[in-house]
Amino acid sequence: MQAMPAGSLVVLAVMLPVAAATLAPLLGARGAQRAIVLGLLPASLAVAAAIAAAVLRTGAAIPVHVGGWAPPLGIAFGADGLSAAFLLTGAVVMGATAIFAGRTGLGAAAGTGRAPLAFWTLLPALWAGVNLAFVANDLFSVFIALELLTFGAIPLVCLDGSRETLAAALRYLMFALLGSVLWLLGVALLHGTYGVLDLVLLRGAVRPDAATILAAVLMTVGLLAKAAVFPLHLWLPAAHAGAPAAVSAVLSALVVKAAFFLLVRLWFGTLPALLTPALAGLLAALGAAAILVGGVMALRQARLKLLVAYSTVAQLGYLLLMWPLVLATGPEGAGAWLGGVLQAVSHALAKAAMFLAAGLIAAALGDDRVAALGPAGRAVPLSVLAFALAGLSLMGIPPSGGFTAKWLLLGAAIETGQWWWALVVVGGGLLTGGYLYRVLSSAIGGEGEATAAVPLAPQAVALGLAVLSVGLGMLPLYSFGLVQVGRPGMAP
Amino acid sequence: MTAAQLLVVATPLAPLLLLAAGLPRATRRHLPALLWLAPLPGLAAALLAGGAPPLVLDPDRLRFTLALDAPAALLLGACALLWSAAGIHARAYLGTGPGAVRFAAWWLVTQSGSLGVFVAGDLIGFYLAFALVSLPAYGLIVHDGTPAARRAAAVTLLLAVLGEVALLLGFVLLADAVPGGSIAIADAVAALRGGKAPDLAIALLIAGFGLKAGLLPLHVWLPLAHPAAPMPASAVLSGAIVKAGIIGLLRVLPLDGSEAGWGAALAAIGFATAFWGVGCGITQRNPKTVLAYSTVSQMGLLAAALGLGMAAGEPGAALAIAFAALHHVLAKGALFLAVGVIAGLGGWRAMLLVLLPALVLALGFGGAPLTGGALAKAATKPLFGESLAATLAALSAAGSTLLMLHFTRRLAAGRGAGGVAPGLLLPWLLLAVAAMVLPWVLYPRLGLGDPLALPMPEALWPVLLGAALFAALRRWGARLPAVPEGDLLHPAERVLRATGGWGAGIARIEAALRVWPVAGMALLLLLLAVGATLTIGAR
Amino acid sequence: MTAPYALLAAALVGLGLHGVLAHAEPLRRLLAFNLLGSGVFLVFGVVARRGAAAGLEADPVPQAIVITGLVVAFAATTLAVALLLRLHGGDPPQD
């Protein structure tokens, strides 16, 4: 209905990568790579920045009804401050990964045959999936986004066709499909109860009856499976560690975050009337378990990429601490909300940097055992620096985005008297410091020789992402006003 | 921004700027030779900018603050002088190879934090500076790459991170107590009692800063790290870096008598540390380890003075403690450098150039009259009062004399031959002279009194007692059991190793969950649990 | 009118879920997953029918979702079978 330019920007954010994914097979691997790095990347960055600017200028969410169909019939998109922040993060990480993959290829095993074309086709498809998840405003669009992510991610995991990655992909597929079908069943129940799929309309309509609660349970667990939340994280380490570095970066930084984003949308945007302190506590307890188990498992891994993958399991746990903290601080408590979002964004940047750096280190040494990282400090110093900076942000050493996020979460926990979540936050930081120390003490000043030269450009990409993650912490808090636009509880 | 404020801003930035300038390949090899320049803006700030109006960014909301009050200026000046002198020593000690450049990088980052803690006036800035002085010190300690250095560095890092955690929690509690959003330390400390769990906050802050200052039982990293590090790094570790803990305690503990109970507790911890350090130190043979234990003992004494000041409500205690700490920075830094110098000297040159000045400095720690240390003791003496505390302080001075005489003996045993580079000798002599002269210059200027009017015999008997004890130690010392470096650490490590099974247990749970039907069950249980939380707690 | 279908849908979902969660063999899980999917689609059918009975004429949304869902389920099954074939010998001819 309102064909205003801001609305078409939101549609463009999804359609640009869709167009790239559609055209990629026609262009071939090299052509698609060029089109994505030179065309899609700047265009998407510009679109995300423009959306953020529009949201910030108007101080309100941008509603879009695709094709002019008003709800309950049409497809609804929308971009609030949260969407804009994630769209920007997505564009930065995807763009950096694309540049990285263009400069390095995909590693020896995956660089042959049809793999490059598959990569350059599926990468924009994943990009479309995450962007759709960030702007979807009805349950059906969310389902499409989830499926785009599943079908984009799984072939990428087993790009090299080895037995281990095939098995990891199959396990990933099982969890992803289970998540999708649970979500769909929830959609059916909600549609049967209220006759609408639009998230805004649903928010006004929901009652705590049996069908609604059942739907909420199914959808929540479905998203938890896709977000790899403990104890449904078992597919993640093998899948993320087995994939080529560029793929791991996108999966860990963005794809699991999309599921987390939808969980935030579902509970704080659509079903706040159903949210109980008990559920918030359960989610945060799962997060705490993830922080502990992920951290301990990361400490015990012999291989660098598995260590980084388990670190993702742990860091995702922090995000779930948002629920009891936001719930307890109420509408005026912007700190916990910003802390959770900042944790997601700074983790996305830092983890992408870590996976890219880990891939480069493995490429330079021909070995990714943590114990054999000795020559890394001299062979690929920029990659080690990127890994270290990203790690410091994850650990929450100031000044970094991770520190600001943890400071806000800690502050909210203390303010609301939930000191046990504060202990979880700092305990997780200790475990992070532990596995970071294992890597860095092995990589700095050890013996041995590198086996291959690594060009400077991809190292600079990894370092750039790490610097961004650290740089987030240098901004004063009120410069994150964007994230608060459309925050549930603030605006009607 | 005034010129004085500019100096304050430049204090923590200068080392980082020098590092940035030294990163390009063309300038890299000059970096070690320029290390001594980096602390000079800090030294200038201490001389010229003390008491300048604080620089406040965002004054209405967050209040990021850079400020330099009189106690901090004393400490900053002493530490900057030590960093500069040790920088000259480092150039001569390490040469110019790639190892020296790497060392220089760690050196400058640590230095930025070490000087930054004295000028940071807000919680975030202070936490940042404190992290910078704590964590990169790892690179200084591990430099030699020996197994002992690696172990010392790892233990230091682990404890430093634990200290960071305690401080982070303490700072969050402080920040939460402030109405409005200010993060200025002064605002937070003033509002502390009104916040949640003020006692927990104080305990966490004392633990975090006490760890850095080497207070019992968190001192164990000190006697490991200071001997294992290269000579110039030991000097700054023991002289300058531990002072980050002292300034931290001075910043966050109220001296207005409002926390008298905590003051008494801190005094007890301080005295225990002071005697513990002497007891462990006299069994050591490595002169650097003896010095490290002496640092533990001296920091304990400063903490005891601070605690008594808190208990009695003495706002002037901060200046007195900073003055005593200034003497420790210079004297202890100098003595570590002396250990490096004497290895190249023998005969009368060793006697004249090293042992004699070292003996004067050593006796100063016991408060022997006419030394700089006598004035340090005199400045803090009013805090100890007349009763039990005064007796304990005098006994600890006797203990310090004993320990430092033991050090001088171990130092003399390290005499060598072959000559010594001027780059090693000069910084030592410079610092030794500074430690003897500067207290005499500053004492009257700070309004602490007339140094010549101090009662002499009263200060003499702890020194004589210490000398007598030293004679006894020479006679029967061989019967003492040798305490391993890091004393309490060894039993603690055994306990930790016993808990290592937890990790294996978690790994077993993870392996069990990975089998499909178990994973399926987990999902089913999760469905039920989410359902239960939604129905049982429904509003 | 819709009760038998609703019951059938519930039975299919229950059976499918049990099969997916309790079986270790991938092929069985895949079949169970398809059963589960059919149950969900049937739920949408019931929903549409109820909407029509309530006077909401020919609600197109459930139909659209079921058609999309069918395509997704088909694609997912294909992908899973392809992965299984590559994993357990019987490689399909390459290129």
mmCIF file of N, CA, C and O in Angstrom, chain A residues 171 175 178 217 221 224 232-234 267 272-276 278-279 282 286 293 296-297 300 310 395 397-399 403 407 410-411 414-415 426 430 437 441 445 478, chain B residues 58 61 124 127-128 135 138 150 154 157 161-162 165 168-169 171-173 175-176 196 503-504 506-507 510 513-514 516 523 526-527 529-531 533-534 537-539:
data_model
loop_
_atom_site.group_PDB
_atom_site.id
_atom_site.type_symbol
_atom_site.label_atom_id
_atom_site.label_comp_id
_atom_site.label_asym_id
_atom_site.label_seq_id
_atom_site.Cartn_x
_atom_site.Cartn_y
_atom_site.Cartn_z
ATOM 1 N N ARG A 171 23.635 -34.781 9.730
ATOM 2 C CA ARG A 171 23.184 -34.505 11.098
ATOM 3 C C ARG A 171 22.576 -33.104 11.196
ATOM 4 O O ARG A 171 21.523 -32.909 11.799
ATOM 5 N N PHE A 175 18.550 -31.996 12.219
ATOM 6 C CA PHE A 175 18.155 -31.003 13.223
ATOM 7 C C PHE A 175 17.416 -29.840 12.565
ATOM 8 O O PHE A 175 16.408 -29.352 13.081
ATOM 9 N N LEU A 178 13.902 -30.868 11.499
ATOM 10 C CA LEU A 178 13.069 -31.008 12.694
ATOM 11 C C LEU A 178 12.640 -29.629 13.190
ATOM 12 O O LEU A 178 11.471 -29.399 13.531
ATOM 13 N N VAL A 217 5.334 -23.451 22.257
ATOM 14 C CA VAL A 217 6.319 -24.464 22.640
ATOM 15 C C VAL A 217 7.010 -25.025 21.410
ATOM 16 O O VAL A 217 8.249 -25.109 21.334
ATOM 17 N N VAL A 221 11.040 -24.460 20.525
ATOM 18 C CA VAL A 221 12.011 -25.552 20.465
ATOM 19 C C VAL A 221 12.563 -25.685 19.052
ATOM 20 O O VAL A 221 13.753 -25.975 18.860
ATOM 21 N N LEU A 224 15.200 -23.175 18.833
ATOM 22 C CA LEU A 224 16.353 -23.544 19.663
ATOM 23 C C LEU A 224 17.218 -24.569 18.940
ATOM 24 O O LEU A 224 18.449 -24.522 18.997
ATOM 25 N N LEU A 232 20.672 -28.951 22.180
ATOM 26 C CA LEU A 232 20.426 -29.250 20.766
ATOM 27 C C LEU A 232 21.562 -28.698 19.902
ATOM 28 O O LEU A 232 21.377 -28.391 18.735
ATOM 29 N N HIS A 233 22.771 -28.577 20.489
ATOM 30 C CA HIS A 233 23.896 -27.975 19.781
ATOM 31 C C HIS A 233 24.737 -29.011 19.068
ATOM 32 O O HIS A 233 25.742 -28.678 18.459
ATOM 33 N N LEU A 234 24.320 -30.299 19.154
ATOM 34 C CA LEU A 234 25.269 -31.360 18.796
ATOM 35 C C LEU A 234 25.635 -31.380 17.329
ATOM 36 O O LEU A 234 26.646 -31.932 16.953
ATOM 37 N N TRP A 267 9.412 -13.882 20.965
ATOM 38 C CA TRP A 267 9.032 -13.731 22.367
ATOM 39 C C TRP A 267 8.839 -12.298 22.796
ATOM 40 O O TRP A 267 7.936 -11.989 23.550
ATOM 41 N N PRO A 272 4.763 -11.559 23.847
ATOM 42 C CA PRO A 272 5.150 -11.130 25.199
ATOM 43 C C PRO A 272 4.065 -11.432 26.228
ATOM 44 O O PRO A 272 4.370 -11.602 27.415
ATOM 45 N N ALA A 273 2.812 -11.526 25.755
ATOM 46 C CA ALA A 273 1.729 -11.796 26.706
ATOM 47 C C ALA A 273 1.868 -13.180 27.323
ATOM 48 O O ALA A 273 1.348 -13.435 28.412
ATOM 49 N N LEU A 274 2.570 -14.079 26.630
ATOM 50 C CA LEU A 274 2.699 -15.446 27.126
ATOM 51 C C LEU A 274 3.968 -15.656 27.953
ATOM 52 O O LEU A 274 4.113 -16.674 28.635
ATOM 53 N N LEU A 275 4.908 -14.713 27.831
ATOM 54 C CA LEU A 275 6.241 -14.921 28.412
ATOM 55 C C LEU A 275 6.165 -14.958 29.935
ATOM 56 O O LEU A 275 5.722 -14.009 30.563
ATOM 57 N N THR A 276 6.603 -16.081 30.521
ATOM 58 C CA THR A 276 6.605 -16.202 31.979
ATOM 59 C C THR A 276 8.038 -16.122 32.492
ATOM 60 O O THR A 276 8.974 -16.450 31.762
ATOM 61 N N ALA A 278 9.304 -18.158 34.421
ATOM 62 C CA ALA A 278 9.834 -19.523 34.407
ATOM 63 C C ALA A 278 10.471 -19.845 33.066
ATOM 64 O O ALA A 278 11.554 -20.429 33.000
ATOM 65 N N LEU A 279 9.794 -19.442 31.969
ATOM 66 C CA LEU A 279 10.367 -19.717 30.655
ATOM 67 C C LEU A 279 11.661 -18.926 30.482
ATOM 68 O O LEU A 279 12.668 -19.459 29.987
ATOM 69 N N LEU A 282 14.288 -20.688 32.255
ATOM 70 C CA LEU A 282 14.704 -21.922 31.576
ATOM 71 C C LEU A 282 15.632 -21.607 30.414
ATOM 72 O O LEU A 282 16.680 -22.247 30.245
ATOM 73 N N LEU A 286 19.503 -22.770 30.030
ATOM 74 C CA LEU A 286 20.086 -23.457 28.874
ATOM 75 C C LEU A 286 21.310 -22.692 28.389
ATOM 76 O O LEU A 286 22.330 -23.296 28.024
ATOM 77 N N VAL A 293 29.352 -25.922 29.087
ATOM 78 C CA VAL A 293 29.727 -27.092 28.280
ATOM 79 C C VAL A 293 30.541 -26.669 27.064
ATOM 80 O O VAL A 293 31.584 -27.270 26.762
ATOM 81 N N VAL A 296 34.073 -25.654 28.273
ATOM 82 C CA VAL A 296 34.916 -26.785 28.684
ATOM 83 C C VAL A 296 35.301 -27.620 27.473
ATOM 84 O O VAL A 296 36.452 -28.048 27.332
ATOM 85 N N MET A 297 34.345 -27.844 26.577
ATOM 86 C CA MET A 297 34.665 -28.644 25.393
ATOM 87 C C MET A 297 35.688 -27.929 24.507
ATOM 88 O O MET A 297 36.568 -28.558 23.933
ATOM 89 N N ARG A 300 39.081 -28.522 25.584
ATOM 90 C CA ARG A 300 39.588 -29.887 25.415
ATOM 91 C C ARG A 300 39.837 -30.261 23.963
ATOM 92 O O ARG A 300 40.255 -31.387 23.686
ATOM 93 N N TYR A 310 33.200 -24.884 19.107
ATOM 94 C CA TYR A 310 32.630 -25.025 20.454
ATOM 95 C C TYR A 310 32.523 -23.667 21.135
ATOM 96 O O TYR A 310 31.626 -23.443 21.952
ATOM 97 N N MET A 395 36.185 -12.590 25.016
ATOM 98 C CA MET A 395 36.454 -12.762 26.437
ATOM 99 C C MET A 395 35.886 -11.594 27.244
ATOM 100 O O MET A 395 35.600 -11.732 28.433
ATOM 101 N N ILE A 397 37.414 -8.310 27.219
ATOM 102 C CA ILE A 397 38.469 -7.400 27.683
ATOM 103 C C ILE A 397 38.203 -6.031 27.058
ATOM 104 O O ILE A 397 37.942 -5.951 25.859
ATOM 105 N N PRO A 398 38.230 -4.953 27.840
ATOM 106 C CA PRO A 398 37.985 -3.652 27.240
ATOM 107 C C PRO A 398 39.197 -3.165 26.473
ATOM 108 O O PRO A 398 40.304 -3.575 26.785
ATOM 109 N N PRO A 399 39.064 -2.255 25.515
ATOM 110 C CA PRO A 399 37.775 -1.816 24.994
ATOM 111 C C PRO A 399 37.365 -2.728 23.856
ATOM 112 O O PRO A 399 38.110 -2.884 22.907
ATOM 113 N N PHE A 403 33.196 -6.538 25.564
ATOM 114 C CA PHE A 403 33.246 -5.980 26.923
ATOM 115 C C PHE A 403 31.995 -5.161 27.213
ATOM 116 O O PHE A 403 31.357 -5.322 28.255
ATOM 117 N N TRP A 407 29.416 -5.926 30.077
ATOM 118 C CA TRP A 407 29.229 -4.897 31.108
ATOM 119 C C TRP A 407 27.731 -4.609 31.279
ATOM 120 O O TRP A 407 27.220 -4.515 32.402
ATOM 121 N N LEU A 410 25.993 -7.666 32.808
ATOM 122 C CA LEU A 410 26.321 -7.720 34.234
ATOM 123 C C LEU A 410 25.544 -6.668 35.004
ATOM 124 O O LEU A 410 24.970 -6.935 36.070
ATOM 125 N N GLY A 411 25.529 -5.445 34.446
ATOM 126 C CA GLY A 411 24.832 -4.354 35.114
ATOM 127 C C GLY A 411 23.357 -4.686 35.302
ATOM 128 O O GLY A 411 22.792 -4.462 36.377
ATOM 129 N N ILE A 414 22.920 -7.324 38.061
ATOM 130 C CA ILE A 414 23.076 -6.762 39.403
ATOM 131 C C ILE A 414 21.867 -5.892 39.747
ATOM 132 O O ILE A 414 21.300 -5.964 40.839
ATOM 133 N N GLU A 415 21.472 -5.074 38.764
ATOM 134 C CA GLU A 415 20.386 -4.128 38.999
ATOM 135 C C GLU A 415 19.096 -4.862 39.382
ATOM 136 O O GLU A 415 18.335 -4.381 40.217
ATOM 137 N N VAL A 426 30.724 -13.903 34.082
ATOM 138 C CA VAL A 426 32.175 -13.823 34.325
ATOM 139 C C VAL A 426 32.821 -15.207 34.253
ATOM 140 O O VAL A 426 33.951 -15.339 33.795
ATOM 141 N N LEU A 430 36.065 -16.490 31.936
ATOM 142 C CA LEU A 430 37.257 -17.239 32.357
ATOM 143 C C LEU A 430 37.520 -18.411 31.422
ATOM 144 O O LEU A 430 38.662 -18.653 31.012
ATOM 145 N N TYR A 437 43.964 -18.717 25.651
ATOM 146 C CA TYR A 437 45.354 -18.848 26.083
ATOM 147 C C TYR A 437 46.009 -20.057 25.426
ATOM 148 O O TYR A 437 47.161 -20.001 25.000
ATOM 149 N N SER A 441 49.220 -19.050 23.370
ATOM 150 C CA SER A 441 50.524 -19.422 23.923
ATOM 151 C C SER A 441 51.218 -20.411 23.004
ATOM 152 O O SER A 441 52.443 -20.469 22.951
ATOM 153 N N GLY A 445 55.726 -17.429 19.427
ATOM 154 C CA GLY A 445 57.081 -17.758 19.832
ATOM 155 C C GLY A 445 57.403 -19.230 19.869
ATOM 156 O O GLY A 445 58.252 -19.667 20.632
ATOM 157 N N TYR A 478 25.283 5.692 24.066
ATOM 158 C CA TYR A 478 24.097 6.285 23.468
ATOM 159 C C TYR A 478 24.182 6.362 21.953
ATOM 160 O O TYR A 478 23.231 6.725 21.299
ATOM 161 N N ASP B 58 32.143 14.234 28.161
ATOM 162 C CA ASP B 58 30.729 13.915 28.377
ATOM 163 C C ASP B 58 30.338 14.178 29.833
ATOM 164 O O ASP B 58 29.900 13.277 30.542
ATOM 165 N N ARG B 61 26.716 13.039 31.306
ATOM 166 C CA ARG B 61 26.240 11.665 31.415
ATOM 167 C C ARG B 61 27.295 10.738 32.034
ATOM 168 O O ARG B 61 27.271 10.429 33.201
ATOM 169 N N ILE B 124 35.550 2.768 33.669
ATOM 170 C CA ILE B 124 35.888 2.058 32.441
ATOM 171 C C ILE B 124 37.346 2.316 32.068
ATOM 172 O O ILE B 124 38.096 1.390 31.736
ATOM 173 N N TYR B 127 39.571 0.446 34.393
ATOM 174 C CA TYR B 127 39.563 -0.996 34.119
ATOM 175 C C TYR B 127 40.401 -1.309 32.884
ATOM 176 O O TYR B 127 41.149 -2.281 32.859
ATOM 177 N N LEU B 128 40.284 -0.456 31.875
ATOM 178 C CA LEU B 128 41.074 -0.649 30.653
ATOM 179 C C LEU B 128 42.569 -0.569 30.967
ATOM 180 O O LEU B 128 43.350 -1.442 30.581
ATOM 181 N N LEU B 135 47.599 -7.896 31.729
ATOM 182 C CA LEU B 135 47.639 -9.016 30.782
ATOM 183 C C LEU B 135 48.881 -9.030 29.901
ATOM 184 O O LEU B 135 49.515 -10.069 29.760
ATOM 185 N N TYR B 138 52.358 -10.660 30.616
ATOM 186 C CA TYR B 138 52.656 -12.050 30.237
ATOM 187 C C TYR B 138 53.836 -12.112 29.261
ATOM 188 O O TYR B 138 54.743 -12.916 29.423
ATOM 189 N N ARG B 150 57.841 -19.877 31.269
ATOM 190 C CA ARG B 150 56.511 -20.171 30.734
ATOM 191 C C ARG B 150 55.523 -20.452 31.859
ATOM 192 O O ARG B 150 54.380 -20.003 31.842
ATOM 193 N N ALA B 154 52.301 -18.243 32.830
ATOM 194 C CA ALA B 154 50.956 -18.812 32.803
ATOM 195 C C ALA B 154 50.240 -18.585 34.129
ATOM 196 O O ALA B 154 49.065 -18.205 34.155
ATOM 197 N N LEU B 157 49.268 -14.978 34.392
ATOM 198 C CA LEU B 157 48.131 -14.631 33.540
ATOM 199 C C LEU B 157 46.831 -15.148 34.152
ATOM 200 O O LEU B 157 45.825 -14.442 34.189
ATOM 201 N N VAL B 161 43.837 -12.761 35.274
ATOM 202 C CA VAL B 161 42.478 -12.830 34.733
ATOM 203 C C VAL B 161 41.467 -12.981 35.865
ATOM 204 O O VAL B 161 40.401 -12.350 35.851
ATOM 205 N N LEU B 162 41.816 -13.796 36.867
ATOM 206 C CA LEU B 162 40.920 -13.917 38.023
ATOM 207 C C LEU B 162 40.738 -12.556 38.696
ATOM 208 O O LEU B 162 39.636 -12.182 39.095
ATOM 209 N N VAL B 165 38.384 -10.472 36.778
ATOM 210 C CA VAL B 165 36.995 -10.880 37.006
ATOM 211 C C VAL B 165 36.467 -10.261 38.299
ATOM 212 O O VAL B 165 35.369 -9.687 38.334
ATOM 213 N N LEU B 168 35.945 -6.630 37.702
ATOM 214 C CA LEU B 168 34.797 -6.345 36.835
ATOM 215 C C LEU B 168 33.509 -6.400 37.652
ATOM 216 O O LEU B 168 32.676 -5.492 37.581
ATOM 217 N N LEU B 169 33.370 -7.457 38.451
ATOM 218 C CA LEU B 169 32.164 -7.574 39.277
ATOM 219 C C LEU B 169 32.087 -6.411 40.267
ATOM 220 O O LEU B 169 31.036 -5.810 40.467
ATOM 221 N N PHE B 171 33.407 -3.452 39.977
ATOM 222 C CA PHE B 171 33.118 -2.194 39.273
ATOM 223 C C PHE B 171 31.656 -2.125 38.864
ATOM 224 O O PHE B 171 31.044 -1.051 38.896
ATOM 225 N N VAL B 172 31.096 -3.269 38.438
ATOM 226 C CA VAL B 172 29.675 -3.254 38.060
ATOM 227 C C VAL B 172 28.826 -2.912 39.273
ATOM 228 O O VAL B 172 27.874 -2.134 39.186
ATOM 229 N N LEU B 173 29.213 -3.461 40.429
ATOM 230 C CA LEU B 173 28.477 -3.120 41.650
ATOM 231 C C LEU B 173 28.625 -1.634 41.971
ATOM 232 O O LEU B 173 27.664 -0.970 42.374
ATOM 233 N N ALA B 175 29.237 0.791 39.781
ATOM 234 C CA ALA B 175 28.504 1.586 38.789
ATOM 235 C C ALA B 175 27.007 1.527 39.061
ATOM 236 O O ALA B 175 26.289 2.504 38.852
ATOM 237 N N ASP B 176 26.548 0.373 39.528
ATOM 238 C CA ASP B 176 25.118 0.212 39.798
ATOM 239 C C ASP B 176 24.675 1.106 40.957
ATOM 240 O O ASP B 176 23.527 1.544 41.009
ATOM 241 N N LYS B 196 23.714 -2.003 46.079
ATOM 242 C CA LYS B 196 23.442 -3.380 46.472
ATOM 243 C C LYS B 196 24.758 -4.018 46.906
ATOM 244 O O LYS B 196 25.782 -3.834 46.292
ATOM 245 N N GLY B 503 36.236 -31.760 33.811
ATOM 246 C CA GLY B 503 36.231 -31.561 32.363
ATOM 247 C C GLY B 503 35.950 -32.865 31.645
ATOM 248 O O GLY B 503 35.137 -32.919 30.716
ATOM 249 N N ALA B 504 36.587 -33.936 32.095
ATOM 250 C CA ALA B 504 36.357 -35.245 31.477
ATOM 251 C C ALA B 504 34.903 -35.661 31.657
ATOM 252 O O ALA B 504 34.293 -36.235 30.744
ATOM 253 N N ILE B 506 32.274 -33.685 31.829
ATOM 254 C CA ILE B 506 31.451 -32.942 30.875
ATOM 255 C C ILE B 506 31.611 -33.503 29.473
ATOM 256 O O ILE B 506 30.646 -33.633 28.717
ATOM 257 N N ALA B 507 32.842 -33.897 29.130
ATOM 258 C CA ALA B 507 33.070 -34.476 27.810
ATOM 259 C C ALA B 507 32.278 -35.776 27.657
ATOM 260 O O ALA B 507 31.764 -36.077 26.575
ATOM 261 N N GLU B 510 28.681 -34.935 26.975
ATOM 262 C CA GLU B 510 28.574 -34.472 25.592
ATOM 263 C C GLU B 510 28.555 -35.670 24.635
ATOM 264 O O GLU B 510 27.761 -35.728 23.704
ATOM 265 N N LEU B 513 25.231 -37.436 24.763
ATOM 266 C CA LEU B 513 24.147 -36.679 24.122
ATOM 267 C C LEU B 513 24.190 -36.817 22.607
ATOM 268 O O LEU B 513 23.202 -36.604 21.927
ATOM 269 N N ARG B 514 25.366 -37.125 22.078
ATOM 270 C CA ARG B 514 25.520 -37.103 20.633
ATOM 271 C C ARG B 514 24.844 -38.302 19.971
ATOM 272 O O ARG B 514 24.510 -38.261 18.802
ATOM 273 N N TRP B 516 22.007 -40.589 18.691
ATOM 274 C CA TRP B 516 20.757 -40.008 18.250
ATOM 275 C C TRP B 516 19.566 -40.165 19.204
ATOM 276 O O TRP B 516 18.941 -39.166 19.556
ATOM 277 N N LEU B 523 15.473 -33.457 23.012
ATOM 278 C CA LEU B 523 14.543 -32.537 22.356
ATOM 279 C C LEU B 523 13.134 -32.683 22.935
ATOM 280 O O LEU B 523 12.450 -31.703 23.209
ATOM 281 N N LEU B 526 12.958 -31.154 26.257
ATOM 282 C CA LEU B 526 12.956 -29.703 26.134
ATOM 283 C C LEU B 526 11.559 -29.200 25.786
ATOM 284 O O LEU B 526 11.086 -28.193 26.334
ATOM 285 N N LEU B 527 10.879 -29.942 24.881
ATOM 286 C CA LEU B 527 9.489 -29.574 24.547
ATOM 287 C C LEU B 527 8.642 -29.564 25.814
ATOM 288 O O LEU B 527 7.891 -28.619 26.073
ATOM 289 N N ALA B 529 9.637 -29.327 28.926
ATOM 290 C CA ALA B 529 10.071 -28.314 29.893
ATOM 291 C C ALA B 529 9.561 -26.941 29.505
ATOM 292 O O ALA B 529 9.055 -26.185 30.341
ATOM 293 N N VAL B 530 9.681 -26.600 28.207
ATOM 294 C CA VAL B 530 9.192 -25.291 27.755
ATOM 295 C C VAL B 530 7.691 -25.208 27.985
ATOM 296 O O VAL B 530 7.163 -24.193 28.460
ATOM 297 N N GLY B 531 6.992 -26.313 27.687
ATOM 298 C CA GLY B 531 5.548 -26.331 27.919
ATOM 299 C C GLY B 531 5.224 -26.119 29.385
ATOM 300 O O GLY B 531 4.328 -25.344 29.735
ATOM 301 N N THR B 533 7.025 -24.592 31.691
ATOM 302 C CA THR B 533 7.292 -23.220 32.153
ATOM 303 C C THR B 533 6.220 -22.253 31.660
ATOM 304 O O THR B 533 5.977 -21.223 32.282
ATOM 305 N N LEU B 534 5.598 -22.591 30.529
ATOM 306 C CA LEU B 534 4.583 -21.669 30.003
ATOM 307 C C LEU B 534 3.245 -21.838 30.705
ATOM 308 O O LEU B 534 2.462 -20.903 30.791
ATOM 309 N N GLY B 537 3.819 -21.235 35.200
ATOM 310 C CA GLY B 537 4.063 -19.873 35.675
ATOM 311 C C GLY B 537 3.184 -18.836 34.997
ATOM 312 O O GLY B 537 3.453 -17.659 35.111
ATOM 313 N N ALA B 538 2.157 -19.280 34.255
ATOM 314 C CA ALA B 538 1.389 -18.326 33.447
ATOM 315 C C ALA B 538 0.715 -17.286 34.321
ATOM 316 O O ALA B 538 0.273 -17.575 35.425
ATOM 317 N N ARG B 539 0.697 -16.069 33.769
ATOM 318 C CA ARG B 539 0.077 -14.985 34.517
ATOM 319 C C ARG B 539 -1.405 -14.939 34.248
ATOM 320 O O ARG B 539 -1.841 -15.249 33.139
#
